[in-house]
């Protein structure tokens, strides 16, 4: 098949291009060439999506298009250029208005209102979910066959956000019995998907002509179990020290990501549903999720080979401050 990946030089869209090429498809990636290297065996088409699609590119036929954009006008132009291809639009679980109800699926969760005009996400990050809602609808309206996939937290080698990467980085050199800070309660539910599993599903979706709206999430798991599995995969045995939401807030620890944050920690009950979707509709539609132990090991290997990789979260000193206060 002839694949066009709009993006293709970073994390998920790159993994899709790599997977499609590995399966013997003819793959083109269309990007400016600013964010990262083009995968081997893939054709690079220079495209700035802030501008019109050049006529010679629009005239080319593709069997499958995969788009990761956040900006409605970019998606509108691309769907108009290739309406007959199988379209995969990579959206996000941030399209959902309900982040508290566990067990949600695309069939049960309400959406936020669409933001159909382009908004600068640097200045208005809250427009991310609403613009994705608008992009999804442009694809459903404009493409003959549309697959909308809404990922939750994507993890694994190549992650530019450094969120899950915090954990393999933190656990890499833990001494037996060394205290390691975890946030919230071990029974809090979390959910991740390995970038390679999501990419494989997206390529299969194009091959089989899958359509409809599905979440790109792995099985919901207790945070304590996920961290235990990740540490077992790295062959380490930390002494987990759990700080409650209140204790972390007192120490100005931020949830989720960023400076002084504890990745994978989300305050409850406000975020009880965000990483607790029912993944069975996606699993039944072919999504497979590898063990977190493997994702953790491979992420650490990538991190060690990539000195400029981003890792977000607490520094060791900041972690020590919180641990000392709990002792
Ligand atoms: N990470 C997560 O946990 C998470 C969770 C939920 C959903 N998602 C969704 O998953 C997708 C992730 O996609 P991704 O990993 O491939 O990263 P991305 O940051 O969404 O996309 C990066 C790609 O877009 C290209 N690009 C950026 N600006 C461009 C422009 N003006 N013209 C042409 N191409 C442009 C980049 O290449 P150039 O810069 O070289 O042009 C690069 O190839 C996104 O749809 C995101 O919303 C992610």
CSV table of N, CA and C and ligand atoms in Angstrom, one decimal, residues 6-14 30-36 44 47-51 67-70 74 89-94 128 132 149-155 159-161 163 195 198 256, ligand 1:
chain,number,residue,atom,x,y,z
A,6,UNK,N,1.5,12.1,7.7
A,6,UNK,CA,1.6,13.6,7.8
A,6,UNK,C,2.3,13.8,9.2
A,7,UNK,N,3.6,14.1,9.1
A,7,UNK,CA,4.4,14.0,10.3
A,7,UNK,C,5.5,13.0,10.0
A,8,UNK,N,5.7,12.1,10.9
A,8,UNK,CA,6.6,10.9,10.5
A,8,UNK,C,8.0,11.1,11.0
A,9,UNK,N,8.3,12.2,11.6
A,9,UNK,CA,9.7,12.3,12.1
A,9,UNK,C,9.9,12.3,13.6
A,10,UNK,N,8.8,12.2,14.3
A,10,UNK,CA,8.8,12.2,15.8
A,10,UNK,C,8.0,11.1,16.3
A,11,UNK,N,8.3,10.5,17.4
A,11,UNK,CA,7.6,9.6,18.2
A,11,UNK,C,6.5,8.7,17.5
A,12,UNK,N,5.2,9.1,17.7
A,12,UNK,CA,4.2,8.2,17.2
A,12,UNK,C,4.2,8.2,15.7
A,13,UNK,N,4.1,9.3,15.1
A,13,UNK,CA,4.0,9.3,13.6
A,13,UNK,C,5.3,8.7,13.0
A,14,UNK,N,6.4,8.9,13.6
A,14,UNK,CA,7.6,8.2,13.2
A,14,UNK,C,7.5,6.7,13.3
A,30,UNK,N,5.4,13.4,5.2
A,30,UNK,CA,5.4,14.8,4.8
A,30,UNK,C,5.6,15.7,6.0
A,31,UNK,N,6.7,16.4,6.1
A,31,UNK,CA,7.0,17.2,7.2
A,31,UNK,C,8.0,18.3,6.8
A,32,UNK,N,8.2,19.3,7.7
A,32,UNK,CA,9.1,20.4,7.3
A,32,UNK,C,10.6,19.8,7.3
A,33,UNK,N,10.8,18.9,8.2
A,33,UNK,CA,12.2,18.4,8.4
A,33,UNK,C,12.9,19.1,9.6
A,34,UNK,N,12.1,19.7,10.4
A,34,UNK,CA,12.6,20.5,11.6
A,34,UNK,C,12.7,19.7,12.8
A,35,UNK,N,11.9,18.6,13.0
A,35,UNK,CA,11.8,18.0,14.4
A,35,UNK,C,12.7,16.8,14.6
A,36,UNK,N,13.0,16.1,13.5
A,36,UNK,CA,13.8,14.9,13.7
A,36,UNK,C,14.1,14.2,12.4
A,44,UNK,N,10.9,11.3,1.9
A,44,UNK,CA,10.6,12.5,2.6
A,44,UNK,C,10.0,13.6,1.6
A,47,UNK,N,7.0,19.5,3.5
A,47,UNK,CA,5.7,20.2,3.5
A,47,UNK,C,5.6,21.0,4.8
A,48,UNK,N,5.2,22.3,4.6
A,48,UNK,CA,4.9,23.1,5.8
A,48,UNK,C,3.4,23.2,5.8
A,49,UNK,N,2.7,22.6,6.8
A,49,UNK,CA,1.3,22.5,6.7
A,49,UNK,C,0.6,23.8,7.0
A,50,UNK,N,1.4,24.8,7.5
A,50,UNK,CA,0.8,26.1,7.6
A,50,UNK,C,0.5,26.8,6.3
A,51,UNK,N,1.0,26.1,5.2
A,51,UNK,CA,0.8,26.7,3.9
A,51,UNK,C,-0.1,25.7,3.1
A,67,UNK,N,-2.6,11.1,10.1
A,67,UNK,CA,-2.4,12.5,10.4
A,67,UNK,C,-2.4,12.6,11.9
A,68,UNK,N,-1.5,13.4,12.5
A,68,UNK,CA,-1.4,13.6,13.9
A,68,UNK,C,-1.6,15.1,14.3
A,69,UNK,N,-2.1,15.9,13.3
A,69,UNK,CA,-2.2,17.3,13.5
A,69,UNK,C,-3.2,17.7,14.6
A,70,UNK,N,-2.9,18.9,15.1
A,70,UNK,CA,-3.8,19.5,16.1
A,70,UNK,C,-4.6,20.7,15.6
A,74,UNK,N,-5.1,22.7,8.9
A,74,UNK,CA,-4.2,21.7,8.3
A,74,UNK,C,-4.9,20.4,7.9
A,89,UNK,N,-7.0,9.4,11.8
A,89,UNK,CA,-6.7,10.6,12.4
A,89,UNK,C,-6.4,10.3,13.9
A,90,UNK,N,-5.2,10.7,14.3
A,90,UNK,CA,-4.7,10.5,15.7
A,90,UNK,C,-5.2,11.7,16.5
A,91,UNK,N,-6.2,11.4,17.4
A,91,UNK,CA,-6.7,12.4,18.2
A,91,UNK,C,-6.2,12.3,19.6
A,92,UNK,N,-7.0,12.4,20.7
A,92,UNK,CA,-6.5,12.3,22.1
A,92,UNK,C,-7.7,12.1,23.0
A,93,UNK,N,-7.4,11.5,24.2
A,93,UNK,CA,-8.5,11.4,25.2
A,93,UNK,C,-8.8,12.8,25.8
A,94,UNK,N,-8.0,13.8,25.4
A,94,UNK,CA,-8.4,15.2,25.9
A,94,UNK,C,-9.7,15.7,25.2
A,128,UNK,N,-6.5,22.5,23.0
A,128,UNK,CA,-6.0,21.3,22.4
A,128,UNK,C,-7.1,20.3,22.1
A,132,UNK,N,-8.9,19.2,18.6
A,132,UNK,CA,-8.9,17.8,18.1
A,132,UNK,C,-10.4,17.4,17.8
A,149,UNK,N,-8.5,7.6,16.2
A,149,UNK,CA,-8.0,6.9,17.4
A,149,UNK,C,-7.6,8.0,18.4
A,150,UNK,N,-8.1,7.7,19.6
A,150,UNK,CA,-7.8,8.7,20.7
A,150,UNK,C,-6.9,8.1,21.7
A,151,UNK,N,-5.6,8.4,21.6
A,151,UNK,CA,-4.6,7.8,22.6
A,151,UNK,C,-4.8,8.5,23.9
A,152,UNK,N,-4.4,7.6,24.9
A,152,UNK,CA,-4.2,8.2,26.3
A,152,UNK,C,-2.7,8.5,26.4
A,153,UNK,N,-2.1,8.1,27.5
A,153,UNK,CA,-0.6,8.4,27.6
A,153,UNK,C,0.2,7.4,26.8
A,154,UNK,N,0.9,7.9,25.8
A,154,UNK,CA,1.7,7.1,24.9
A,154,UNK,C,3.1,7.1,25.5
A,155,UNK,N,3.7,5.9,25.6
A,155,UNK,CA,5.0,5.7,26.3
A,155,UNK,C,5.9,4.9,25.4
A,159,UNK,N,10.0,8.9,23.3
A,159,UNK,CA,9.0,9.8,23.9
A,159,UNK,C,9.6,11.2,24.1
A,160,UNK,N,9.1,12.3,23.4
A,160,UNK,CA,9.6,13.6,23.5
A,160,UNK,C,9.1,14.3,24.8
A,161,UNK,N,8.2,13.7,25.5
A,161,UNK,CA,7.6,14.4,26.7
A,161,UNK,C,8.3,14.0,28.0
A,163,UNK,N,7.6,11.8,30.2
A,163,UNK,CA,6.7,11.6,31.4
A,163,UNK,C,7.0,10.2,31.9
A,195,UNK,N,4.2,3.1,22.4
A,195,UNK,CA,4.1,3.7,21.0
A,195,UNK,C,4.2,2.7,19.9
A,198,UNK,N,0.8,1.0,19.5
A,198,UNK,CA,-0.2,1.9,18.9
A,198,UNK,C,0.1,2.0,17.4
A,256,UNK,N,1.6,14.8,37.0
A,256,UNK,CA,1.6,14.6,35.6
A,256,UNK,C,2.9,14.8,34.9
B,1,LIG,N1,2.3,11.8,23.6
B,1,LIG,C1,1.1,11.4,24.2
B,1,LIG,O1,1.1,10.8,25.3
B,1,LIG,C2,-0.2,11.7,23.4
B,1,LIG,C3,-1.4,11.5,24.1
B,1,LIG,C4,-2.6,11.6,23.4
B,1,LIG,C5,-2.5,12.0,22.1
B,1,LIG,N2,-1.4,12.2,21.5
B,1,LIG,C6,-1.4,12.5,20.0
B,1,LIG,O2,-0.5,11.6,19.4
B,1,LIG,C7,0.1,12.3,18.3
B,1,LIG,C8,1.6,12.3,18.5
B,1,LIG,O3,2.2,12.5,17.3
B,1,LIG,P1,3.8,12.6,17.2
B,1,LIG,O4,4.4,11.8,18.2
B,1,LIG,O5,4.1,12.3,15.8
B,1,LIG,O6,4.2,14.1,17.5
B,1,LIG,P2,3.5,15.5,17.0
B,1,LIG,O7,4.3,16.5,17.8
B,1,LIG,O8,2.1,15.5,17.2
B,1,LIG,O9,3.9,15.6,15.5
B,1,LIG,C9,5.1,15.9,15.1
B,1,LIG,C10,5.2,15.8,13.6
B,1,LIG,O10,4.5,16.8,12.9
B,1,LIG,C11,5.3,17.5,12.0
B,1,LIG,N3,5.0,18.9,12.0
B,1,LIG,C12,5.0,19.8,13.0
B,1,LIG,N4,4.7,21.0,12.5
B,1,LIG,C13,4.5,20.9,11.1
B,1,LIG,C14,4.3,21.7,10.1
B,1,LIG,N5,4.1,23.1,10.2
B,1,LIG,N6,4.2,21.3,8.8
B,1,LIG,C15,4.4,19.9,8.6
B,1,LIG,N7,4.7,19.0,9.5
B,1,LIG,C16,4.7,19.5,10.8
B,1,LIG,C17,6.7,17.3,12.6
B,1,LIG,O11,7.7,17.4,11.6
B,1,LIG,P3,8.5,18.8,11.3
B,1,LIG,O12,8.6,19.5,12.6
B,1,LIG,O13,9.8,18.3,10.8
B,1,LIG,O14,7.7,19.5,10.3
B,1,LIG,C18,6.6,15.9,13.2
B,1,LIG,O15,6.9,14.9,12.2
B,1,LIG,C19,-0.5,13.7,18.2
B,1,LIG,O16,-1.7,13.6,17.4
B,1,LIG,C20,-0.9,13.9,19.7
B,1,LIG,O17,-1.9,14.9,19.7
B,1,LIG,C21,-0.2,12.1,22.1
